[in-house]
PDB file of C-alpha atoms in Angstrom:
ATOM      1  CA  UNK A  18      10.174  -0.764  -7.880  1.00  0.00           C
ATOM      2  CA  UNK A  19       8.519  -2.825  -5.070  1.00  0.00           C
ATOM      3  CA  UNK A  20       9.641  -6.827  -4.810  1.00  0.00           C
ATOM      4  CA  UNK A  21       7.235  -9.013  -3.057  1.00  0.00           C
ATOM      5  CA  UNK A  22       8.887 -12.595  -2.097  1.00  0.00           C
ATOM      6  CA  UNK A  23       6.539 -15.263  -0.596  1.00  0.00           C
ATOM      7  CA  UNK A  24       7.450 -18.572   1.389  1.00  0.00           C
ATOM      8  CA  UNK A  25       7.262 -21.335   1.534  1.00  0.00           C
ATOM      9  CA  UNK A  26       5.314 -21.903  -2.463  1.00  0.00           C
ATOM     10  CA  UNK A  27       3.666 -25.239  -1.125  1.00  0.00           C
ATOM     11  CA  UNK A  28       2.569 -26.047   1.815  1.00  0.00           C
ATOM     12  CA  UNK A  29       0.492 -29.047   3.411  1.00  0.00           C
ATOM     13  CA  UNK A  30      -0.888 -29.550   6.476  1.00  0.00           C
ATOM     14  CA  UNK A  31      -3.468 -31.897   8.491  1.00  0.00           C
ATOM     15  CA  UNK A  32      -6.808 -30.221   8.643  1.00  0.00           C
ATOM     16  CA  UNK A  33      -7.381 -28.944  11.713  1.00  0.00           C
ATOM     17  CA  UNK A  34      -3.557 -27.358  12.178  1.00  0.00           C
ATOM     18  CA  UNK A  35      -2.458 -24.608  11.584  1.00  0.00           C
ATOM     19  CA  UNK A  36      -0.294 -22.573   8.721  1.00  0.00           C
ATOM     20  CA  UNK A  37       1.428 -20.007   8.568  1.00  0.00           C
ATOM     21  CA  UNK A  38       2.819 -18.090   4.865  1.00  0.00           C
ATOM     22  CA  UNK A  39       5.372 -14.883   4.991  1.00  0.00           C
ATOM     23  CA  UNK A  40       6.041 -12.762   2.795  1.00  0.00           C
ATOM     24  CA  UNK A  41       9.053  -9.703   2.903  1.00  0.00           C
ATOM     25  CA  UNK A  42       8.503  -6.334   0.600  1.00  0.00           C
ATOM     26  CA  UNK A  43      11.363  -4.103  -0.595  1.00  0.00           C
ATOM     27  CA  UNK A  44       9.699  -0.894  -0.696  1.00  0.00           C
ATOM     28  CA  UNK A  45       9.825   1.014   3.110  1.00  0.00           C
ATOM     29  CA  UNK A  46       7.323   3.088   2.026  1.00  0.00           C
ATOM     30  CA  UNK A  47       4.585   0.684   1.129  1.00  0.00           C
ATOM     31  CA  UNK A  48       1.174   1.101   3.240  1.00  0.00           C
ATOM     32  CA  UNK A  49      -1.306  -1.443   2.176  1.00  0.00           C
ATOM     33  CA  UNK A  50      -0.810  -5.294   2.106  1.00  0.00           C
ATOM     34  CA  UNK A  51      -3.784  -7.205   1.297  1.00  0.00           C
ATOM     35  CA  UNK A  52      -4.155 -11.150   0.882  1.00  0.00           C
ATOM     36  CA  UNK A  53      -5.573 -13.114  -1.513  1.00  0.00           C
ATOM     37  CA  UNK A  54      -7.078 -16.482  -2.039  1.00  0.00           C
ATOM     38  CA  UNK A  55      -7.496 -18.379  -5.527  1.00  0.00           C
ATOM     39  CA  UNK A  56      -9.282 -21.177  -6.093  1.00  0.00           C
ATOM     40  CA  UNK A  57      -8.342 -23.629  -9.426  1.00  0.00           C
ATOM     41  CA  UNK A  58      -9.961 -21.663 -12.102  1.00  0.00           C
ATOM     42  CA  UNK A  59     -11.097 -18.836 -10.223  1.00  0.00           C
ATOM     43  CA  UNK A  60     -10.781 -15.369  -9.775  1.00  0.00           C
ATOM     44  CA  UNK A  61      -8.374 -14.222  -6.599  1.00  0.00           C
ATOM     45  CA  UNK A  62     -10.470 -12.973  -3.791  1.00  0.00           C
ATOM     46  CA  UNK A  63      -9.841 -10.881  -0.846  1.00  0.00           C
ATOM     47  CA  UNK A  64      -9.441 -12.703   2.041  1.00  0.00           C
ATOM     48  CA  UNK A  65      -7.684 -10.213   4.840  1.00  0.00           C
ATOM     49  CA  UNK A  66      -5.808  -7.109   4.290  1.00  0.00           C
ATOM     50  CA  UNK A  67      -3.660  -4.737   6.549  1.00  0.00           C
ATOM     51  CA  UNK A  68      -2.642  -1.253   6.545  1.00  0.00           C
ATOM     52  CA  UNK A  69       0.520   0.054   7.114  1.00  0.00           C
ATOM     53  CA  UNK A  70      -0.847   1.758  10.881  1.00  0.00           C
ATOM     54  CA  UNK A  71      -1.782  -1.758  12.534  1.00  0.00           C
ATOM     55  CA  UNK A  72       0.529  -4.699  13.257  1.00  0.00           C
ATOM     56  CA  UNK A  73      -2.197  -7.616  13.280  1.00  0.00           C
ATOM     57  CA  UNK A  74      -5.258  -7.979  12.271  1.00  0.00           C
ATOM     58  CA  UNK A  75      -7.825 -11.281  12.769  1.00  0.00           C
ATOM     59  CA  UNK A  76     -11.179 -11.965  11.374  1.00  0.00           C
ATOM     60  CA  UNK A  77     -12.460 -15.159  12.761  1.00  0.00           C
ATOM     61  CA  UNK A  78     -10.010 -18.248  11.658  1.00  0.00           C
ATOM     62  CA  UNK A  79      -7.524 -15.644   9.547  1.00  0.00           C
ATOM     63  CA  UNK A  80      -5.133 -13.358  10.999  1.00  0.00           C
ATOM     64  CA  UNK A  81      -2.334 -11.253   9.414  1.00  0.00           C
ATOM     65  CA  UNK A  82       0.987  -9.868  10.855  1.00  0.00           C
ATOM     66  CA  UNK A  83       2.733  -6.942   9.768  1.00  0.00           C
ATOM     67  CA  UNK A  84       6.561  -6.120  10.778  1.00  0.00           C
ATOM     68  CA  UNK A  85       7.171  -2.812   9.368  1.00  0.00           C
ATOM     69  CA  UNK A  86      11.052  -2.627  10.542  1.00  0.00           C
ATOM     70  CA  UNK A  87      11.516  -5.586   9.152  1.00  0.00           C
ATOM     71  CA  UNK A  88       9.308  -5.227   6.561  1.00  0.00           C
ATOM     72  CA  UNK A  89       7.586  -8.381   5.733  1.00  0.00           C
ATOM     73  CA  UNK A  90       4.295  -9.929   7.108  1.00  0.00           C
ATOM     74  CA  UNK A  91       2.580 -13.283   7.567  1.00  0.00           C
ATOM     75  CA  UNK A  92      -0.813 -15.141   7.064  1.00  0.00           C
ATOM     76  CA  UNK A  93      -2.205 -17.425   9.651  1.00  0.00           C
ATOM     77  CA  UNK A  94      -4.869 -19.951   9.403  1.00  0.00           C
ATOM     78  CA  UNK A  95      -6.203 -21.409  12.085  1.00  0.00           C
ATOM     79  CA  UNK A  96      -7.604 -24.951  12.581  1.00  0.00           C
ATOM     80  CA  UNK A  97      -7.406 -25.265   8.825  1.00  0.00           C
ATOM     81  CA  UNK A  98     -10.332 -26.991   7.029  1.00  0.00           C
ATOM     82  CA  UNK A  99     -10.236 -28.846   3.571  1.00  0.00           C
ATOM     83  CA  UNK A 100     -11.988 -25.892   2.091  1.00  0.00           C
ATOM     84  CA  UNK A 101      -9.301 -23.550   2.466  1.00  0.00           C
ATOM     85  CA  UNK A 102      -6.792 -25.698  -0.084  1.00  0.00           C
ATOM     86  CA  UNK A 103      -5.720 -22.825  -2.470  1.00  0.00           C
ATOM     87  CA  UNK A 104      -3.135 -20.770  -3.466  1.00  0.00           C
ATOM     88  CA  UNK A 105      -2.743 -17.545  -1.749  1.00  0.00           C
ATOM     89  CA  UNK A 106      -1.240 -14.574  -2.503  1.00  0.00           C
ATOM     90  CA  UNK A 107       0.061 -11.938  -0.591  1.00  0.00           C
ATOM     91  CA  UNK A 108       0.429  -8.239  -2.597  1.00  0.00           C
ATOM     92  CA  UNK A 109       1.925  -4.792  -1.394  1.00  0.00           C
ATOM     93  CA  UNK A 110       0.929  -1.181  -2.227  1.00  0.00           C
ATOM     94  CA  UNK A 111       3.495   1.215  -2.554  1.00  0.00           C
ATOM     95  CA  UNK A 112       2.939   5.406  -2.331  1.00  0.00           C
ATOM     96  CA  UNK A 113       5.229   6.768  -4.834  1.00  0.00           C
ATOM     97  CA  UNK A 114       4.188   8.058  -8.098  1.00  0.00           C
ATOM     98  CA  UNK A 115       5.520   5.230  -9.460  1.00  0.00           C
ATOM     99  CA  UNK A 116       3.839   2.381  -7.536  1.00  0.00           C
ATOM    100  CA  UNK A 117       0.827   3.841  -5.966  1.00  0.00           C
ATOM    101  CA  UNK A 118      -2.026   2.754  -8.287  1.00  0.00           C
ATOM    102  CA  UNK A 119      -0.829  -1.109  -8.458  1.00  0.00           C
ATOM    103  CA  UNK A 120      -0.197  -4.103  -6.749  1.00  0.00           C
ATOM    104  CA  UNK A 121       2.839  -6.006  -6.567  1.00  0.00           C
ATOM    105  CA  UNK A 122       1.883  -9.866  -5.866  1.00  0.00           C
ATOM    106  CA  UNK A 123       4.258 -12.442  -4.439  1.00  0.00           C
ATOM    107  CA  UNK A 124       4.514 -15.859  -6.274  1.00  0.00           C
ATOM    108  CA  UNK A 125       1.743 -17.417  -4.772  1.00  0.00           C
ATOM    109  CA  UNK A 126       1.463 -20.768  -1.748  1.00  0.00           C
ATOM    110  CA  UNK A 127       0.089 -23.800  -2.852  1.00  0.00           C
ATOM    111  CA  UNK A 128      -1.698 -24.842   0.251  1.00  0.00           C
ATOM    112  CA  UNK A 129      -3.512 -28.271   0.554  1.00  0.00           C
ATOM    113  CA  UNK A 130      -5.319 -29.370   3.776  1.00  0.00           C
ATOM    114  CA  UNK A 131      -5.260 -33.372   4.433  1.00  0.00           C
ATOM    115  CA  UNK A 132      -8.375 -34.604   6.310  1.00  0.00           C
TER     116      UNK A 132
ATOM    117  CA  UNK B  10     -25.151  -6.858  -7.950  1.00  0.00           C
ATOM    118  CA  UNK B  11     -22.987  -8.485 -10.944  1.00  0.00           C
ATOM    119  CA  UNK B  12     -18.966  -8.014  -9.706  1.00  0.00           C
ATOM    120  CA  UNK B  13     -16.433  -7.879 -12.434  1.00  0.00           C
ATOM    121  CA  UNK B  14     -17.154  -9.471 -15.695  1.00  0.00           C
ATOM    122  CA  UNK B  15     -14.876 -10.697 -18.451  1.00  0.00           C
ATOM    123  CA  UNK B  16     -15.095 -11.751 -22.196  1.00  0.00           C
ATOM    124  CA  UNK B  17     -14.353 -13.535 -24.133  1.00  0.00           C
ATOM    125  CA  UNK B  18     -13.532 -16.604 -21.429  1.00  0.00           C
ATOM    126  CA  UNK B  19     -11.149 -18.339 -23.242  1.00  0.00           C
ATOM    127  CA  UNK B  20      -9.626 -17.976 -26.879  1.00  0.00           C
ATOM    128  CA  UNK B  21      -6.828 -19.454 -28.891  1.00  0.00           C
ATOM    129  CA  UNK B  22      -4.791 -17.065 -31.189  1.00  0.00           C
ATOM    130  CA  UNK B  23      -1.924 -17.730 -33.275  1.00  0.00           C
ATOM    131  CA  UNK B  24       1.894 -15.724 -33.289  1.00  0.00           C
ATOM    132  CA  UNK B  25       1.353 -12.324 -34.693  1.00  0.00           C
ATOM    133  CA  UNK B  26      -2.111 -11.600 -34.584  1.00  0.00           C
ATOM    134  CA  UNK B  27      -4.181  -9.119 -32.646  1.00  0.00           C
ATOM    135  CA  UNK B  28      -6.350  -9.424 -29.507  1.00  0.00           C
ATOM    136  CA  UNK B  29      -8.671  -7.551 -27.605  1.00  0.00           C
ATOM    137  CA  UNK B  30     -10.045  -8.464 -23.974  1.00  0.00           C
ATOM    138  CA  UNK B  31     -12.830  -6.541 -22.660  1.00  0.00           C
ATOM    139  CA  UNK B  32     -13.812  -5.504 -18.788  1.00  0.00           C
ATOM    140  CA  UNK B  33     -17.295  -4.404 -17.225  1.00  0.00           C
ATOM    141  CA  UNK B  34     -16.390  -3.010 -13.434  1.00  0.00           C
ATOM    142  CA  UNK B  35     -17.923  -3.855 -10.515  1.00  0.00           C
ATOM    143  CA  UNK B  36     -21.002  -1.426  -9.603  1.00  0.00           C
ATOM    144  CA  UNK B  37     -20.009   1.676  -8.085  1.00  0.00           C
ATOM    145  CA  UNK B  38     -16.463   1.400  -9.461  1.00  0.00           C
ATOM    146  CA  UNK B  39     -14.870   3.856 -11.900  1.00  0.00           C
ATOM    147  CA  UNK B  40     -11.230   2.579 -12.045  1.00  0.00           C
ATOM    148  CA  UNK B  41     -10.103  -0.697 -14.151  1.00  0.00           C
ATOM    149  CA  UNK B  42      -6.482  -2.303 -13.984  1.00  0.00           C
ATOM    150  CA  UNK B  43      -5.285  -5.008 -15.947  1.00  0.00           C
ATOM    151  CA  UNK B  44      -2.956  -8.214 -14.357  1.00  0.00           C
ATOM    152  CA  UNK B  45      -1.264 -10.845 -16.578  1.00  0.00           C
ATOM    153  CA  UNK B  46      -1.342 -14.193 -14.282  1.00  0.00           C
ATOM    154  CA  UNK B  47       1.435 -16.465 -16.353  1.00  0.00           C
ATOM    155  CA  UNK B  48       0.565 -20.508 -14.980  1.00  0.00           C
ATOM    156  CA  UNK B  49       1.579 -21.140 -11.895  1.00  0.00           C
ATOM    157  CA  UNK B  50       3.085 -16.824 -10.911  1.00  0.00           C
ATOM    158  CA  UNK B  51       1.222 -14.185  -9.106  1.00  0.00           C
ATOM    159  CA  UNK B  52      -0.683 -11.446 -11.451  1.00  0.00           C
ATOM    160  CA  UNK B  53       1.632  -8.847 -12.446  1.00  0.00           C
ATOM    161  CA  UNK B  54       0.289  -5.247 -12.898  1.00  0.00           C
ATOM    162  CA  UNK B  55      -0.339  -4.066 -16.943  1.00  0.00           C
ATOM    163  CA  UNK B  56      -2.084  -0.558 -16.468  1.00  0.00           C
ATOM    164  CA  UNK B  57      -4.820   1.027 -14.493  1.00  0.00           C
ATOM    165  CA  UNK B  58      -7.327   3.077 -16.294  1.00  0.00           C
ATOM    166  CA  UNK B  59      -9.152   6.192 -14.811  1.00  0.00           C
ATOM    167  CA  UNK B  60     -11.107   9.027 -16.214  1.00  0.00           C
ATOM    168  CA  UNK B  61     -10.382   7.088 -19.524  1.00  0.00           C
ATOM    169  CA  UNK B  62      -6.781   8.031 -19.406  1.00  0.00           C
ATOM    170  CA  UNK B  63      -3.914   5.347 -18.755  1.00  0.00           C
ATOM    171  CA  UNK B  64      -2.718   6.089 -15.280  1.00  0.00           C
ATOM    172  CA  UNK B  65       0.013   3.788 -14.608  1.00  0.00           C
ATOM    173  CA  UNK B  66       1.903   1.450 -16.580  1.00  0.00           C
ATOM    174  CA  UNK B  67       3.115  -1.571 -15.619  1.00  0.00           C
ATOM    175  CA  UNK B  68       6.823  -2.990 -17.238  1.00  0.00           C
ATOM    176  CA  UNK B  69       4.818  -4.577 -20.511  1.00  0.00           C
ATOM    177  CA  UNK B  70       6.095  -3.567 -23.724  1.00  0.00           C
ATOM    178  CA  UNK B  71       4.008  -1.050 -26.420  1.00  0.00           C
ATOM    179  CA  UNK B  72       2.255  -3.966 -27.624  1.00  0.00           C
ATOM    180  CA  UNK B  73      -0.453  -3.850 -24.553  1.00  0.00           C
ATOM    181  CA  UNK B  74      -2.470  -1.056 -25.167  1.00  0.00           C
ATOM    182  CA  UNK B  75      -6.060  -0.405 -23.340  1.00  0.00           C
ATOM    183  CA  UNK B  76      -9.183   1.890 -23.558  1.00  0.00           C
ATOM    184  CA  UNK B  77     -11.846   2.873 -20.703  1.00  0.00           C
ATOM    185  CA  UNK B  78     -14.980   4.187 -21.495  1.00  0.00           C
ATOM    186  CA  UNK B  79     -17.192   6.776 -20.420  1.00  0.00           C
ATOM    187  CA  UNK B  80     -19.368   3.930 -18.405  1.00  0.00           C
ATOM    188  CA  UNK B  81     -16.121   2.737 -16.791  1.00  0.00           C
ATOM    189  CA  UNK B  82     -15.947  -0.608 -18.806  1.00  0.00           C
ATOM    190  CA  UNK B  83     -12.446  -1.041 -20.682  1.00  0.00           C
ATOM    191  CA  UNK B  84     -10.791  -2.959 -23.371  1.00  0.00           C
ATOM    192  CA  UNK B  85      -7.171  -4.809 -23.361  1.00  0.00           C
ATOM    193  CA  UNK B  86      -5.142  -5.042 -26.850  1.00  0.00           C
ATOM    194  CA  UNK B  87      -2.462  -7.001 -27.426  1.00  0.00           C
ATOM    195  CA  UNK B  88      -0.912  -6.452 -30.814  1.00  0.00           C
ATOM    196  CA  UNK B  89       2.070  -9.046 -32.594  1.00  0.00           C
ATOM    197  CA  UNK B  90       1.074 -11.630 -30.034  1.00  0.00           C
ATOM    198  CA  UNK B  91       4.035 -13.869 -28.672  1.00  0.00           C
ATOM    199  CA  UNK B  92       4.124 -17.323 -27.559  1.00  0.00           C
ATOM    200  CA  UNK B  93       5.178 -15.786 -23.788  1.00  0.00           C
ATOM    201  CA  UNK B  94       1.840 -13.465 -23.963  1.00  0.00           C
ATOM    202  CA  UNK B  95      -0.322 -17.237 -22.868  1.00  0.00           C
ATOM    203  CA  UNK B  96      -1.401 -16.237 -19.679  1.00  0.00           C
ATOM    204  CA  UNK B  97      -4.820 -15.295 -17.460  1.00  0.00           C
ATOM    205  CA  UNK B  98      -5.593 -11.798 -18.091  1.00  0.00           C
ATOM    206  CA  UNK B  99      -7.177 -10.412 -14.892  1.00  0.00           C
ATOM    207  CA  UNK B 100      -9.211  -7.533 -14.785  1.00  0.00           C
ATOM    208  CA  UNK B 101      -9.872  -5.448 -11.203  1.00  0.00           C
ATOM    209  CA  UNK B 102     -12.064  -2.860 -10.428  1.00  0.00           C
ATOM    210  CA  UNK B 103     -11.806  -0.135  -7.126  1.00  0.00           C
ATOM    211  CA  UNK B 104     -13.228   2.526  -6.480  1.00  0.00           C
ATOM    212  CA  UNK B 105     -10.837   5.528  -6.938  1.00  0.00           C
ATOM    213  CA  UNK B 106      -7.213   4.798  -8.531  1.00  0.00           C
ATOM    214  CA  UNK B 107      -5.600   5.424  -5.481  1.00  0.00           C
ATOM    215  CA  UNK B 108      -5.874   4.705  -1.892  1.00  0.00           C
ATOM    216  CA  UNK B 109      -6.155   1.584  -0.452  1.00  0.00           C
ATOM    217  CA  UNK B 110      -9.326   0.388  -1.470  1.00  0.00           C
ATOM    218  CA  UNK B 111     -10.229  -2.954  -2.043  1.00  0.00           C
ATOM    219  CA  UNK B 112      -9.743  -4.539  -5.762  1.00  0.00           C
ATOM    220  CA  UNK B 113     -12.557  -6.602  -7.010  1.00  0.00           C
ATOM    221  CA  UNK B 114     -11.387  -9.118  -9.654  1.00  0.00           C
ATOM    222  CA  UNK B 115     -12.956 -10.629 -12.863  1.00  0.00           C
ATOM    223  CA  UNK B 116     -13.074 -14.382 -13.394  1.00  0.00           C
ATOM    224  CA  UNK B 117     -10.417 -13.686 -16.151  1.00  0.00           C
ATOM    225  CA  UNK B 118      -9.591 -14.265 -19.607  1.00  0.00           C
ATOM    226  CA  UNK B 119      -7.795 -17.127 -20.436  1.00  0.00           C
ATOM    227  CA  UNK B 120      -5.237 -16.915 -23.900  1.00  0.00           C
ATOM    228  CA  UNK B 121      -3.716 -18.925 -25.636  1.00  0.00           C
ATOM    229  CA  UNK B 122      -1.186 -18.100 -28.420  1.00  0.00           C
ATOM    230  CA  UNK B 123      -0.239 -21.240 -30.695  1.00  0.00           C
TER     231      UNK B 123
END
């Protein structure tokens, strides 16, 4: 079945950088990668997602890669702001019977803005 | 418009006993999968409900059974409850059980199994 890997698990960085997570999938055939952001205690919401047909896509401060050949694909926050200290996770959706109705998550980045 | 809801929020069970976690989908949404979120790991996929049948399984053992009914909402059992089943039990709505629509995620259920 799919494998989703995610790096780095923690990250920190001084509000108003940048950061950057990446992820790598095993399954070729895989068309949908969304991202998600948790909050301590809360429920993981959508915060970008990217379909197998684009390579990037950016909405406002968050943009998301895709490499299809080599088959992984990376988060970027912009000039970070406390607020966005959470773990994020990145997921893939695969197409065969076996993997189409799920996602598979990655292990999650710990990320925590300085000010 | 309420999103996903949950119950119960929290509980503590013991080793051996029986549990069952309950789901209300988003508006609009007729398809219900369930995640286990151990501390500190990603969710990992249960089963997805649709047209109250069990549509895909995830690699959990018999134990984890589920129910959707005819108003979309849908129950999680756990049976002979482990130590290893502690964990946040997610529940996500979409619209459709394929595709690549958008899941909508409840607050959670948080177990405990003493």
């Amino acid at each position: 079945g799919e494998n989703v890997e995610q790096h780095p698990s923690t990250l920190s960085v001084q509000e108003g950088d940048s950061a950057v997570i990446k992820c790598t999938y095993s399954d070729s055939a895989s068309n949908y990668f969304p991202w998600y952001k948790q909050e301590l205690g809360k429920r993981p919401q959508l915060i970008i997602d990217i379909r197998s047909n684009v390579g990037e896509k950016k909405d406002q401060r968050i943009a998301v890669t895709l490499n299809k050949t080599a088959k992984h694909f990376s988060l970027h926050i912009t000039e970070t702001q406390p607020e966005d200290s959470a773990v994020y996770f990145c997921a893939a959706k695969g197409v065969t019977p076996g993997s189409a109705r799920q996602l598979t998550f990655g292990s999650g980045t710990q990320l925590t803005v300085l000010p | 418009d309420a999103g996903v809801t949950q119950s119960p929020t929290h509980l503590i069970k013991t080793r051996g006993q029986q549990v069952t976690l309950r789901c209300s989908p988003k508006s609009g949404h007729d398809t219900v999968s369930w995640y286990q979120q151990a501390l500190g790991q990603g969710p990992q996929f249960i089963f997805q409900y649709y047209e109250e049948e069990e549509r895909q399984r995830g690699n959990f053992p018999d134990r984890f059974s589920g129910h959707q009914f005819p108003n979309y909402s849908s129950e999680l059992n756990v049976n002979a409850l482990l130590l290893g089943d502690s964990a946040l039990y997610l529940c996500a709505s979409s619209r459709g059980p394929g595709g690549t629509g958008e899941l909508f995620f409840g607050e959670g259920s948080r177990l405990t199994v003493l």
